Amino acid sequence: MYIKKSILSSVMVYFLLALLYGCGGSSSDETGLTNNVSHERQSNHIKALFFGTGPYSAPGNAPGCPGSRGRWVSFPVGSLLEVIIPTETTDDDYQFVVEEMDKINTAVAGYFTTMVVRSEKSDLTNPQENQITFNFVDRAGMKKYCGTEVGGGCIDMDFQKGGDYIIKNGTSFYPVDRGIFDVHEVGHGIGLCHVNQQVFPEGTMASAGGSTGVIPRFSDSELAAINFVFTSGMTVGSTEQEFWDAGLLP
């Protein structure tokens, strides 16, 4: 399924930017700050999360972007996305995922909608369209699915026919002895790339895991960047250059 790019008029672009940067606080010509967040920082965060580029992106071959590089990757507009957790999930972990998906629903503002479902099954390795599943696996399973016996987890992504920027589904894997301890893989599942923890250590997409620690939840900065992109009027599949041309990456 393809979604054609929306053409924004200059008036709408400046209106969106005015809403984001001009309301609720005063700006400083010297610092470029509005409500203590600079335009440059917001732009750098968007580039890292959605395109794997810019000074906040993970170095070398580690941007961790799902799908096509250089395009905004996510689920189709209007989708009902099911985030499915296995039967053995604890009540605390279930509530944790529900809270994080509620934040995502607010951030994407109706572009798509997520709901958390507790399955009656343990093996959720065959997701249907518009599903992201959690799977708890042992060391052998981590080696099989993630290529390593240690680490925080991984996700296997499928895309709609005709391109690798419209997500079909995602299958995530976590070590069974640690359970659901972050939503990093769900972040990848909705199209987000890694953020360099050494440069911008906020939010689960900056979570490097291991000895550097896990950041379990989405940060306010991530959610603000997500909201800006999903309410921008652009469509999934748009390129970074198209974001730039529309004035969304100052």
XYZ file of N, CA and C in Angstrom:
750
model
N 0.842 -1.199 0.000
C 0.000 0.000 0.000
C 0.867 1.236 0.000
N 0.590 2.165 -0.870
C 1.338 3.407 -0.952
C 0.485 4.555 -0.421
N 1.160 5.519 0.172
C 0.486 6.737 0.593
C 1.165 7.889 -0.098
N 0.421 8.660 -0.838
C 1.014 9.777 -1.543
C 1.350 10.897 -0.581
N 2.394 11.591 -0.896
C 2.862 12.693 -0.055
C 1.881 13.855 -0.130
N 1.550 14.403 1.053
C 0.728 15.603 1.104
C 1.564 16.819 0.766
N 1.024 17.723 -0.010
C 1.708 18.964 -0.354
C 1.248 20.056 0.600
N 2.184 20.592 1.375
C 1.853 21.636 2.340
C 2.100 23.000 1.738
N 1.193 23.904 1.962
C 1.418 25.284 1.544
C 2.330 25.969 2.521
N 2.943 27.036 2.092
C 3.836 27.785 2.965
C 3.104 28.296 4.190
N 1.830 28.652 3.989
C 1.061 29.171 5.113
C 0.930 28.116 6.199
N 0.613 26.898 5.811
C 0.458 25.835 6.788
C 1.773 25.512 7.478
N 2.879 25.527 6.740
C 4.187 25.260 7.338
C 4.487 26.273 8.412
N 4.326 27.560 8.074
C 4.641 28.585 9.065
C 3.671 28.547 10.225
N 2.413 28.156 9.966
C 1.449 28.021 11.048
C 1.852 26.925 12.017
N 2.285 25.759 11.469
C 2.727 24.665 12.321
C 3.941 25.052 13.147
N 4.894 25.709 12.507
C 6.095 26.109 13.229
C 5.766 27.135 14.300
N 4.806 28.019 13.993
C 4.423 29.012 14.991
C 3.772 28.352 16.188
N 2.944 27.331 15.936
C 2.326 26.621 17.047
C 3.358 25.937 17.916
N 4.357 25.319 17.271
C 5.372 24.572 18.023
C 6.290 25.487 18.786
N 6.751 26.549 18.164
C 7.821 27.346 18.741
C 7.343 28.679 19.344
N 6.143 29.114 18.948
C 5.764 30.463 19.332
C 4.776 30.564 20.459
N 4.232 29.436 20.970
C 3.193 29.512 21.978
C 3.725 29.113 23.338
N 3.178 29.753 24.355
C 3.458 29.322 25.719
C 4.768 29.788 26.268
N 5.461 30.714 25.656
C 6.724 31.176 26.208
C 7.374 32.165 25.293
N 8.347 32.883 25.806
C 9.040 33.878 25.005
C 10.312 33.305 24.436
N 10.757 33.846 23.315
C 11.979 33.384 22.667
C 13.101 34.365 22.910
N 14.311 33.862 22.838
C 15.485 34.708 22.980
C 16.245 34.717 21.679
N 16.492 35.931 21.133
C 17.250 36.029 19.887
C 18.675 35.549 20.081
N 19.209 35.684 21.292
C 20.596 35.299 21.535
C 20.760 33.788 21.645
N 19.812 33.123 22.314
C 19.963 31.689 22.551
C 19.191 30.828 21.565
N 18.167 31.396 20.915
C 17.329 30.599 20.030
C 16.436 29.640 20.783
N 16.189 29.905 22.063
C 15.423 28.984 22.884
C 13.971 29.417 23.003
N 13.086 28.431 22.989
C 11.687 28.641 23.308
C 11.301 27.576 24.324
N 10.845 28.013 25.493
C 10.547 27.070 26.560
C 11.737 26.152 26.844
N 12.935 26.706 26.788
C 14.175 26.001 27.119
C 14.522 24.884 26.146
N 13.900 24.844 24.983
C 14.237 23.856 23.965
C 14.567 24.599 22.677
N 15.757 24.394 22.152
C 16.155 25.110 20.952
C 15.582 24.448 19.707
N 15.369 25.250 18.675
C 14.931 24.725 17.392
C 15.947 23.708 16.869
N 17.210 23.993 17.055
C 18.253 23.105 16.546
C 18.205 21.752 17.242
N 18.008 21.758 18.559
C 17.954 20.494 19.291
C 16.776 19.653 18.838
N 15.620 20.292 18.688
C 14.439 19.562 18.221
C 14.696 18.966 16.840
N 15.279 19.752 15.943
C 15.571 19.282 14.597
C 16.547 18.113 14.625
N 17.590 18.228 15.440
C 18.579 17.150 15.534
C 17.970 15.868 16.080
N 17.052 16.003 17.031
C 16.398 14.825 17.593
C 15.506 14.160 16.556
N 14.768 14.950 15.798
C 13.913 14.401 14.744
C 14.762 13.677 13.692
N 15.850 14.291 13.272
C 16.706 13.662 12.254
C 17.262 12.330 12.748
N 17.674 12.283 14.022
C 18.221 11.041 14.560
C 17.151 9.964 14.676
N 15.993 10.309 15.243
C 14.936 9.323 15.488
C 14.314 8.800 14.198
N 14.095 9.692 13.228
C 13.311 9.305 12.056
C 14.146 8.994 10.822
N 15.394 9.494 10.778
C 16.208 9.280 9.587
C 17.600 8.716 9.884
N 17.966 8.629 11.158
C 19.282 8.098 11.514
C 20.424 8.979 11.057
N 20.186 10.292 11.011
C 21.199 11.234 10.552
C 21.405 12.329 11.602
N 22.395 13.185 11.343
C 22.615 14.333 12.206
C 23.469 14.025 13.423
N 23.761 15.034 14.237
C 24.704 14.891 15.351
C 24.199 14.026 16.497
N 22.899 13.765 16.595
C 22.386 12.911 17.669
C 22.291 11.443 17.253
N 22.569 11.134 15.997
C 22.408 9.759 15.526
C 23.528 8.874 16.054
N 23.242 7.585 16.136
C 24.243 6.624 16.576
C 25.362 6.538 15.548
N 26.597 6.330 15.998
C 27.743 6.394 15.083
C 27.872 5.161 14.201
N 28.616 5.327 13.125
C 28.993 4.207 12.271
C 27.810 3.453 11.708
N 27.827 2.119 11.898
C 26.764 1.264 11.380
C 25.694 0.971 12.419
N 25.594 1.825 13.449
C 24.684 1.541 14.561
C 23.440 2.408 14.642
N 23.010 3.119 13.588
C 21.795 3.927 13.727
C 20.549 3.103 14.050
N 20.576 1.797 13.719
C 19.462 0.942 14.101
C 18.134 1.346 13.517
N 18.136 1.839 12.295
C 16.889 2.271 11.669
C 16.171 1.093 11.014
N 14.882 0.907 11.289
C 14.140 -0.130 10.573
C 13.791 0.349 9.167
N 13.817 -0.573 8.224
C 13.355 -0.231 6.883
C 14.294 0.659 6.105
N 13.723 1.451 5.238
C 14.466 2.247 4.268
C 15.145 3.438 4.919
N 16.452 3.559 4.742
C 17.159 4.744 5.204
C 16.805 5.934 4.322
N 16.660 7.076 4.958
C 16.364 8.285 4.221
C 14.889 8.556 4.041
N 14.040 7.634 4.539
C 12.596 7.836 4.481
C 11.986 7.706 5.880
N 10.878 8.390 6.086
C 10.119 8.220 7.318
C 9.418 6.868 7.243
N 9.737 5.995 8.202
C 9.226 4.631 8.240
C 8.216 4.497 9.382
N 7.023 3.989 9.092
C 6.063 3.709 10.155
C 4.872 2.956 9.584
N 3.834 2.801 10.420
C 2.604 2.147 9.995
C 1.761 3.101 9.145
N 0.890 2.558 8.318
C 0.051 3.419 7.473
C -0.892 4.284 8.302
N -1.208 5.449 7.784
C -2.167 6.325 8.434
C -3.501 5.594 8.597
N -4.124 5.771 9.778
C -5.413 5.153 10.049
C -5.348 3.737 10.585
N -4.137 3.184 10.766
C -4.001 1.803 11.236
C -4.435 1.656 12.686
N -4.950 0.481 13.019
C -5.133 0.072 14.410
C -4.022 -0.912 14.706
N -3.057 -0.484 15.507
C -1.872 -1.275 15.806
C -2.061 -2.017 17.119
N -1.950 -3.345 17.082
C -2.040 -4.161 18.285
C -0.638 -4.470 18.798
N -0.376 -4.126 20.050
C 0.861 -4.492 20.727
C 0.511 -5.679 21.615
N 1.006 -6.862 21.250
C 0.543 -8.101 21.873
C 1.629 -8.658 22.792
N 1.246 -8.930 24.034
C 2.174 -9.469 25.031
C 1.763 -10.890 25.376
N 2.732 -11.744 25.733
C 2.415 -13.162 25.974
C 1.668 -13.375 27.285
N 1.065 -14.562 27.407
C 0.203 -14.869 28.543
C 0.899 -14.760 29.887
N 2.201 -15.057 29.918
C 2.922 -15.067 31.193
C 3.364 -13.682 31.656
N 3.041 -12.653 30.913
C 3.413 -11.292 31.298
C 2.812 -10.937 32.657
N 3.619 -10.358 33.524
C 3.114 -9.958 34.835
C 2.170 -8.763 34.697
N 1.349 -8.564 35.716
C 0.437 -7.423 35.708
C 1.206 -6.107 35.669
N 2.338 -6.046 36.373
C 3.145 -4.826 36.381
C 3.698 -4.530 34.995
N 4.197 -5.562 34.305
C 4.723 -5.358 32.958
C 3.616 -4.967 31.988
N 2.450 -5.593 32.143
C 1.308 -5.233 31.305
C 0.962 -3.762 31.483
N 0.893 -3.307 32.724
C 0.552 -1.917 32.994
C 1.615 -0.980 32.457
N 2.886 -1.387 32.554
C 3.987 -0.593 32.021
C 3.815 -0.372 30.518
N 3.530 -1.427 29.773
C 3.360 -1.311 28.322
C 2.134 -0.455 27.999
N 1.037 -0.646 28.740
C -0.169 0.155 28.517
C 0.137 1.637 28.690
N 0.861 1.983 29.748
C 1.182 3.390 30.001
C 2.022 3.986 28.881
N 3.000 3.220 28.393
C 3.856 3.732 27.321
C 3.091 3.867 26.006
N 2.201 2.928 25.721
C 1.415 3.025 24.486
C 0.385 4.146 24.573
N -0.106 4.435 25.776
C -0.980 5.603 25.926
C -0.237 6.888 25.557
N 1.040 6.957 25.932
C 1.857 8.123 25.569
C 2.020 8.217 24.055
N 2.244 7.069 23.417
C 2.398 7.061 21.964
C 1.095 7.487 21.293
N -0.040 7.006 21.779
C -1.325 7.413 21.200
C -1.507 8.923 21.266
N -1.126 9.510 22.390
C -1.217 10.960 22.513
C -0.267 11.639 21.531
N 0.954 11.104 21.419
C 1.968 11.734 20.572
C 1.609 11.675 19.090
N 1.089 10.541 18.617
C 0.795 10.416 17.183
C -0.543 11.049 16.821
N -1.329 11.402 17.827
C -2.531 12.232 17.644
C -3.477 11.692 16.569
N -3.687 10.363 16.589
C -4.654 9.781 15.668
C -4.102 9.343 14.328
N -2.814 9.573 14.066
C -2.245 9.105 12.789
C -2.440 7.592 12.675
N -2.101 6.882 13.745
C -2.556 5.512 13.947
C -2.926 5.379 15.418
N -3.532 4.252 15.794
C -3.938 4.029 17.174
C -3.389 2.696 17.651
N -2.845 2.676 18.875
C -2.341 1.428 19.426
C -3.249 0.928 20.537
N -3.302 -0.383 20.676
C -3.970 -1.006 21.817
C -3.125 -2.186 22.270
N -3.073 -2.400 23.575
C -2.273 -3.480 24.151
C -3.186 -4.668 24.422
N -2.765 -5.840 23.953
C -3.552 -7.060 24.084
C -2.709 -8.115 24.796
N -3.272 -8.711 25.845
C -2.610 -9.847 26.483
C -3.106 -11.126 25.807
N -2.199 -11.850 25.175
C -2.554 -13.068 24.464
C -2.718 -14.236 25.430
N -3.395 -15.279 24.982
C -3.471 -16.518 25.734
C -2.311 -17.449 25.385
N -1.444 -16.985 24.493
C -0.328 -17.805 24.028
C 1.003 -17.265 24.549
N 2.011 -18.125 24.545
C 3.375 -17.722 24.879
C 4.198 -17.453 23.633
N 3.965 -18.218 22.573
C 4.703 -18.085 21.330
C 3.966 -17.123 20.405
N 4.538 -15.930 20.240
C 3.929 -14.898 19.396
C 4.874 -14.532 18.258
N 5.452 -15.558 17.647
C 6.463 -15.340 16.612
C 5.874 -15.211 15.209
N 4.553 -15.263 15.100
C 3.916 -15.119 13.787
C 2.855 -14.026 13.833
N 3.292 -12.773 13.940
C 2.317 -11.686 14.029
C 1.551 -11.490 12.725
N 0.351 -10.971 12.860
C -0.446 -10.611 11.702
C -0.157 -9.159 11.317
N -0.799 -8.691 10.268
C -0.609 -7.315 9.834
C -1.020 -6.341 10.938
N -0.248 -5.271 11.081
C -0.487 -4.231 12.082
C -0.409 -4.770 13.516
N 0.553 -5.654 13.741
C 0.809 -6.159 15.086
C 2.299 -6.059 15.413
N 2.586 -5.737 16.666
C 3.928 -5.873 17.228
C 3.810 -6.819 18.407
N 4.621 -7.867 18.433
C 4.521 -8.851 19.495
C 5.778 -8.872 20.356
N 5.590 -9.193 21.635
C 6.680 -9.456 22.570
C 6.845 -10.960 22.701
N 8.086 -11.433 22.736
C 8.377 -12.836 22.981
C 9.499 -12.940 23.999
N 9.311 -13.811 25.005
C 10.352 -14.084 25.982
C 11.059 -15.366 25.565
N 12.379 -15.300 25.404
C 13.131 -16.467 24.929
C 14.346 -16.712 25.821
N 14.824 -17.964 25.810
C 16.011 -18.321 26.582
C 17.267 -17.941 25.807
N 18.422 -18.333 26.318
C 19.687 -17.956 25.671
C 19.771 -18.501 24.257
N 19.294 -19.732 24.056
C 19.310 -20.303 22.704
C 18.393 -19.507 21.774
N 17.248 -19.069 22.314
C 16.338 -18.260 21.510
C 16.921 -16.908 21.167
N 17.631 -16.301 22.128
C 18.286 -15.032 21.852
C 19.325 -15.198 20.749
N 20.058 -16.303 20.801
C 21.052 -16.563 19.762
C 20.381 -16.765 18.406
N 19.258 -17.471 18.398
C 18.544 -17.771 17.159
C 17.946 -16.519 16.533
N 17.272 -15.735 17.340
C 16.506 -14.609 16.803
C 17.285 -13.296 16.770
N 18.189 -13.126 17.733
C 18.899 -11.848 17.850
C 20.371 -11.940 17.474
N 20.875 -13.161 17.295
C 22.275 -13.327 16.914
C 23.242 -13.238 18.074
N 22.736 -13.138 19.291
C 23.579 -13.078 20.474
C 22.835 -13.682 21.652
N 23.590 -14.242 22.600
C 22.967 -14.832 23.780
C 22.744 -13.811 24.873
N 23.329 -12.646 24.716
C 23.182 -11.592 25.721
C 22.685 -10.332 25.033
N 22.256 -9.385 25.825
C 21.784 -8.129 25.250
C 20.350 -7.852 25.650
N 19.878 -6.671 25.307
C 18.571 -6.234 25.750
C 17.420 -6.831 24.979
N 17.603 -7.107 23.714
C 16.517 -7.609 22.894
C 16.739 -7.257 21.440
N 15.773 -7.610 20.601
C 15.857 -7.287 19.178
C 14.445 -7.354 18.606
N 14.301 -6.886 17.389
C 13.007 -6.960 16.714
C 13.217 -7.297 15.247
N 12.350 -8.160 14.736
C 12.349 -8.546 13.332
C 11.163 -7.858 12.668
N 11.429 -7.082 11.612
C 10.403 -6.263 10.983
C 10.009 -6.821 9.613
N 8.723 -6.740 9.306
C 8.218 -7.025 7.968
C 7.554 -5.759 7.431
N 7.606 -5.597 6.100
C 7.089 -4.388 5.473
C 6.073 -4.737 4.397
N 5.214 -3.778 4.094
C 4.224 -3.975 3.051
C 4.912 -4.134 1.694
N 4.260 -4.807 0.768
C 4.804 -4.991 -0.559
C 4.980 -3.647 -1.256
N 6.072 -3.546 -2.010
C 6.303 -2.344 -2.795
C 7.259 -1.354 -2.174
N 7.729 -1.627 -0.959
C 8.676 -0.716 -0.329
C 8.909 -1.101 1.108
N 10.037 -0.666 1.658
C 10.353 -1.027 3.038
C 10.264 0.192 3.951
N 9.194 0.964 3.775
C 8.956 2.087 4.680
C 7.534 2.077 5.252
N 6.643 1.244 4.716
C 5.326 1.039 5.305
C 5.378 -0.277 6.089
N 5.310 -0.185 7.417
C 5.492 -1.360 8.258
C 4.268 -2.265 8.203
N 4.524 -3.568 8.109
C 3.457 -4.566 8.171
C 3.303 -5.090 9.589
N 4.419 -5.522 10.203
C 4.386 -6.009 11.579
C 5.805 -6.090 12.135
N 5.898 -6.414 13.418
C 7.202 -6.569 14.058
C 7.136 -7.624 15.149
N 8.211 -8.410 15.278
C 8.299 -9.459 16.283
C 9.499 -9.179 17.167
N 9.258 -8.829 18.429
C 10.372 -8.498 19.319
C 10.674 -9.654 20.262
N 11.938 -9.697 20.686
C 12.420 -10.781 21.543
C 13.185 -10.186 22.714
N 12.888 -10.711 23.910
C 13.556 -10.290 25.136
C 14.010 -11.520 25.912
N 15.113 -11.405 26.670
C 15.561 -12.542 27.492
C 14.511 -12.908 28.530
N 14.182 -14.189 28.621
C 13.111 -14.633 29.502
C 13.406 -14.317 30.965
N 14.681 -14.259 31.330
C 15.015 -14.008 32.729
C 14.901 -12.531 33.096
N 14.649 -11.663 32.094
C 14.532 -10.238 32.375
C 13.149 -9.684 32.067
N 12.367 -10.408 31.280
C 11.013 -9.961 30.995
C 10.988 -8.665 30.202
N 9.823 -8.008 30.194
C 9.691 -6.723 29.505
C 10.294 -5.657 30.412
N 11.428 -5.148 30.025
C 12.108 -4.176 30.882
C 12.291 -2.837 30.188
N 11.886 -2.715 28.934
C 11.894 -1.429 28.244
C 10.972 -1.507 27.026
N 10.769 -0.372 26.378
C 9.971 -0.342 25.146
C 10.836 0.076 23.963
N 12.129 -0.145 24.086
C 13.063 0.203 23.024
C 12.693 -0.481 21.710
N 12.406 -1.778 21.778
C 12.097 -2.509 20.541
C 10.769 -2.064 19.940
N 9.809 -1.680 20.789
C 8.567 -1.126 20.256
C 8.849 0.189 19.531
N 9.813 0.961 20.061
C 10.221 2.178 19.364
C 10.678 1.883 17.950
N 11.541 0.856 17.808
C 11.916 0.430 16.458
C 10.684 -0.021 15.681
N 9.777 -0.711 16.393
C 8.596 -1.268 15.743
C 7.689 -0.229 15.123
N 7.705 1.001 15.648
C 6.896 2.061 15.030
C 7.750 2.958 14.135
N 9.033 2.545 13.920
C 9.843 3.207 12.909
C 10.988 4.064 13.396
N 11.301 4.036 14.694
C 12.324 4.932 15.229
C 13.723 4.312 15.177
N 14.724 5.187 15.009
C 16.128 4.789 14.972
C 16.775 5.020 16.345
N 18.009 4.543 16.498
C 18.778 4.786 17.711
C 19.184 6.255 17.823
N 19.325 6.700 19.064
C 19.928 7.988 19.369
C 21.222 7.723 20.113
N 22.256 8.495 19.820
C 23.569 8.312 20.444
C 23.499 8.691 21.922
N 23.617 7.706 22.800
C 23.503 7.940 24.234
C 24.592 8.872 24.751
N 25.746 8.872 24.109
C 26.850 9.720 24.549
C 26.604 11.188 24.213
N 25.731 11.444 23.259
C 25.459 12.820 22.820
C 24.152 13.341 23.394
N 23.117 12.499 23.379
C 21.791 12.927 23.847
C 21.175 11.772 24.636
N 21.516 11.647 25.930
C 21.140 10.463 26.717
C 19.738 10.537 27.308
N 18.736 10.757 26.462
C 17.354 10.831 26.934
C 16.488 9.851 26.166
N 15.701 9.084 26.899
C 14.677 8.258 26.280
C 15.157 6.884 25.860
N 14.189 6.009 25.641
C 14.503 4.608 25.400
C 15.272 4.379 24.098
N 15.129 5.255 23.096
C 15.869 5.050 21.851
C 17.349 5.402 22.001
N 17.719 6.023 23.117
C 19.126 6.256 23.441
C 19.665 5.174 24.364
N 18.848 4.169 24.650
C 19.238 3.117 25.574
C 20.188 2.147 24.899
N 21.424 2.127 25.371
C 22.417 1.209 24.812
C 22.409 -0.140 25.504
N 21.746 -0.218 26.664
C 21.693 -1.483 27.390
C 23.030 -1.856 27.980
N 23.132 -3.102 28.424
C 24.392 -3.608 28.973
C 24.879 -2.782 30.147
N 26.183 -2.575 30.194
C 26.798 -1.890 31.330
C 26.460 -0.406 31.367
N 26.026 0.170 30.235
C 25.706 1.593 30.206
C 24.293 1.871 30.711
N 23.532 0.826 30.961
C 22.212 1.004 31.540
C 21.095 1.028 30.521
N 19.901 0.712 31.005
C 18.707 0.658 30.178
C 17.825 1.852 30.498
N 17.305 2.489 29.475
C 16.334 3.568 29.639
C 14.991 2.978 29.226
N 14.122 2.651 30.174
C 12.949 1.844 29.837
C 11.840 2.574 29.113
N 11.692 3.891 29.344
C 10.509 4.601 28.879
C 10.844 5.646 27.808
N 9.816 6.041 27.071
C 9.953 7.176 26.168
C 10.121 8.448 26.990
N 11.014 9.321 26.535
C 11.242 10.592 27.225
C 10.300 11.654 26.678
N 10.195 12.748 27.421
C 9.392 13.878 26.938
C 9.940 14.415 25.619
N 11.270 14.415 25.470
C 11.877 14.906 24.226
C 11.526 14.010 23.042
N 11.573 12.692 23.259
C 11.178 11.769 22.189
C 9.714 11.973 21.816
N 8.864 12.068 22.819
C 7.441 12.213 22.558
C 7.129 13.517 21.835
N 7.859 14.586 22.187
C 7.666 15.868 21.495
C 8.076 15.757 20.030
N 9.197 15.064 19.759
C 9.644 14.881 18.378
C 8.658 14.026 17.593
N 8.165 12.959 18.223
C 7.178 12.094 17.586
C 5.923 12.886 17.255
N 5.442 13.658 18.217
C 4.240 14.454 18.002
C 4.413 15.445 16.861
N 5.575 16.102 16.806
C 5.825 17.093 15.766
C 5.762 16.463 14.377
N 6.385 15.288 14.236
C 6.417 14.628 12.931
C 5.032 14.117 12.544
N 4.355 13.436 13.468
C 3.074 12.812 13.130
C 1.942 13.829 12.951
N 2.129 15.052 13.423
C 1.113 16.090 13.211
C 1.565 17.127 12.188
N 2.654 16.846 11.470
C 3.236 17.827 10.551
C 2.476 17.956 9.245
N 1.650 16.959 8.902
C 0.991 16.948 7.599
C 1.744 16.142 6.564
N 2.979 15.726 6.889
C 3.730 14.854 5.992
C 3.184 13.434 6.125
N 3.561 12.562 5.196
C 3.100 11.184 5.221
C 4.280 10.230 5.308
N 4.019 9.051 5.875
C 5.030 7.999 5.925
C 5.568 7.734 4.527
N 6.879 7.618 4.425
C 7.537 7.469 3.132
C 8.197 8.749 2.666
N 7.834 9.882 3.300
C 8.477 11.150 2.953
C 9.960 11.092 3.283
N 10.768 11.787 2.502
C 12.213 11.773 2.701
C 12.644 12.906 3.621
N 13.866 12.799 4.110
C 14.423 13.878 4.918
C 14.491 15.172 4.114
N 14.814 15.068 2.835
C 14.861 16.259 1.982
C 13.488 16.906 1.879
N 12.439 16.102 1.798
C 11.083 16.648 1.734
C 10.703 17.344 3.047
N 11.165 16.794 4.171
C 10.959 17.477 5.450
C 11.663 18.825 5.435
N 12.876 18.829 4.923
C 13.655 20.064 4.846
C 12.972 21.082 3.934
N 12.544 20.629 2.765
C 11.902 21.524 1.801
C 10.615 22.129 2.372
N 9.917 21.384 3.220
C 8.669 21.858 3.806
C 8.901 22.764 5.010
N 10.174 22.970 5.393
C 10.486 23.826 6.503
C 10.338 23.184 7.862
N 10.273 21.842 7.909
C 10.075 21.131 9.160
C 11.374 20.760 9.864
N 12.486 20.907 9.164
C 13.806 20.668 9.755
C 14.631 21.958 9.606
N 14.441 22.909 10.526
C 15.154 24.193 10.403
C 16.652 24.035 10.627
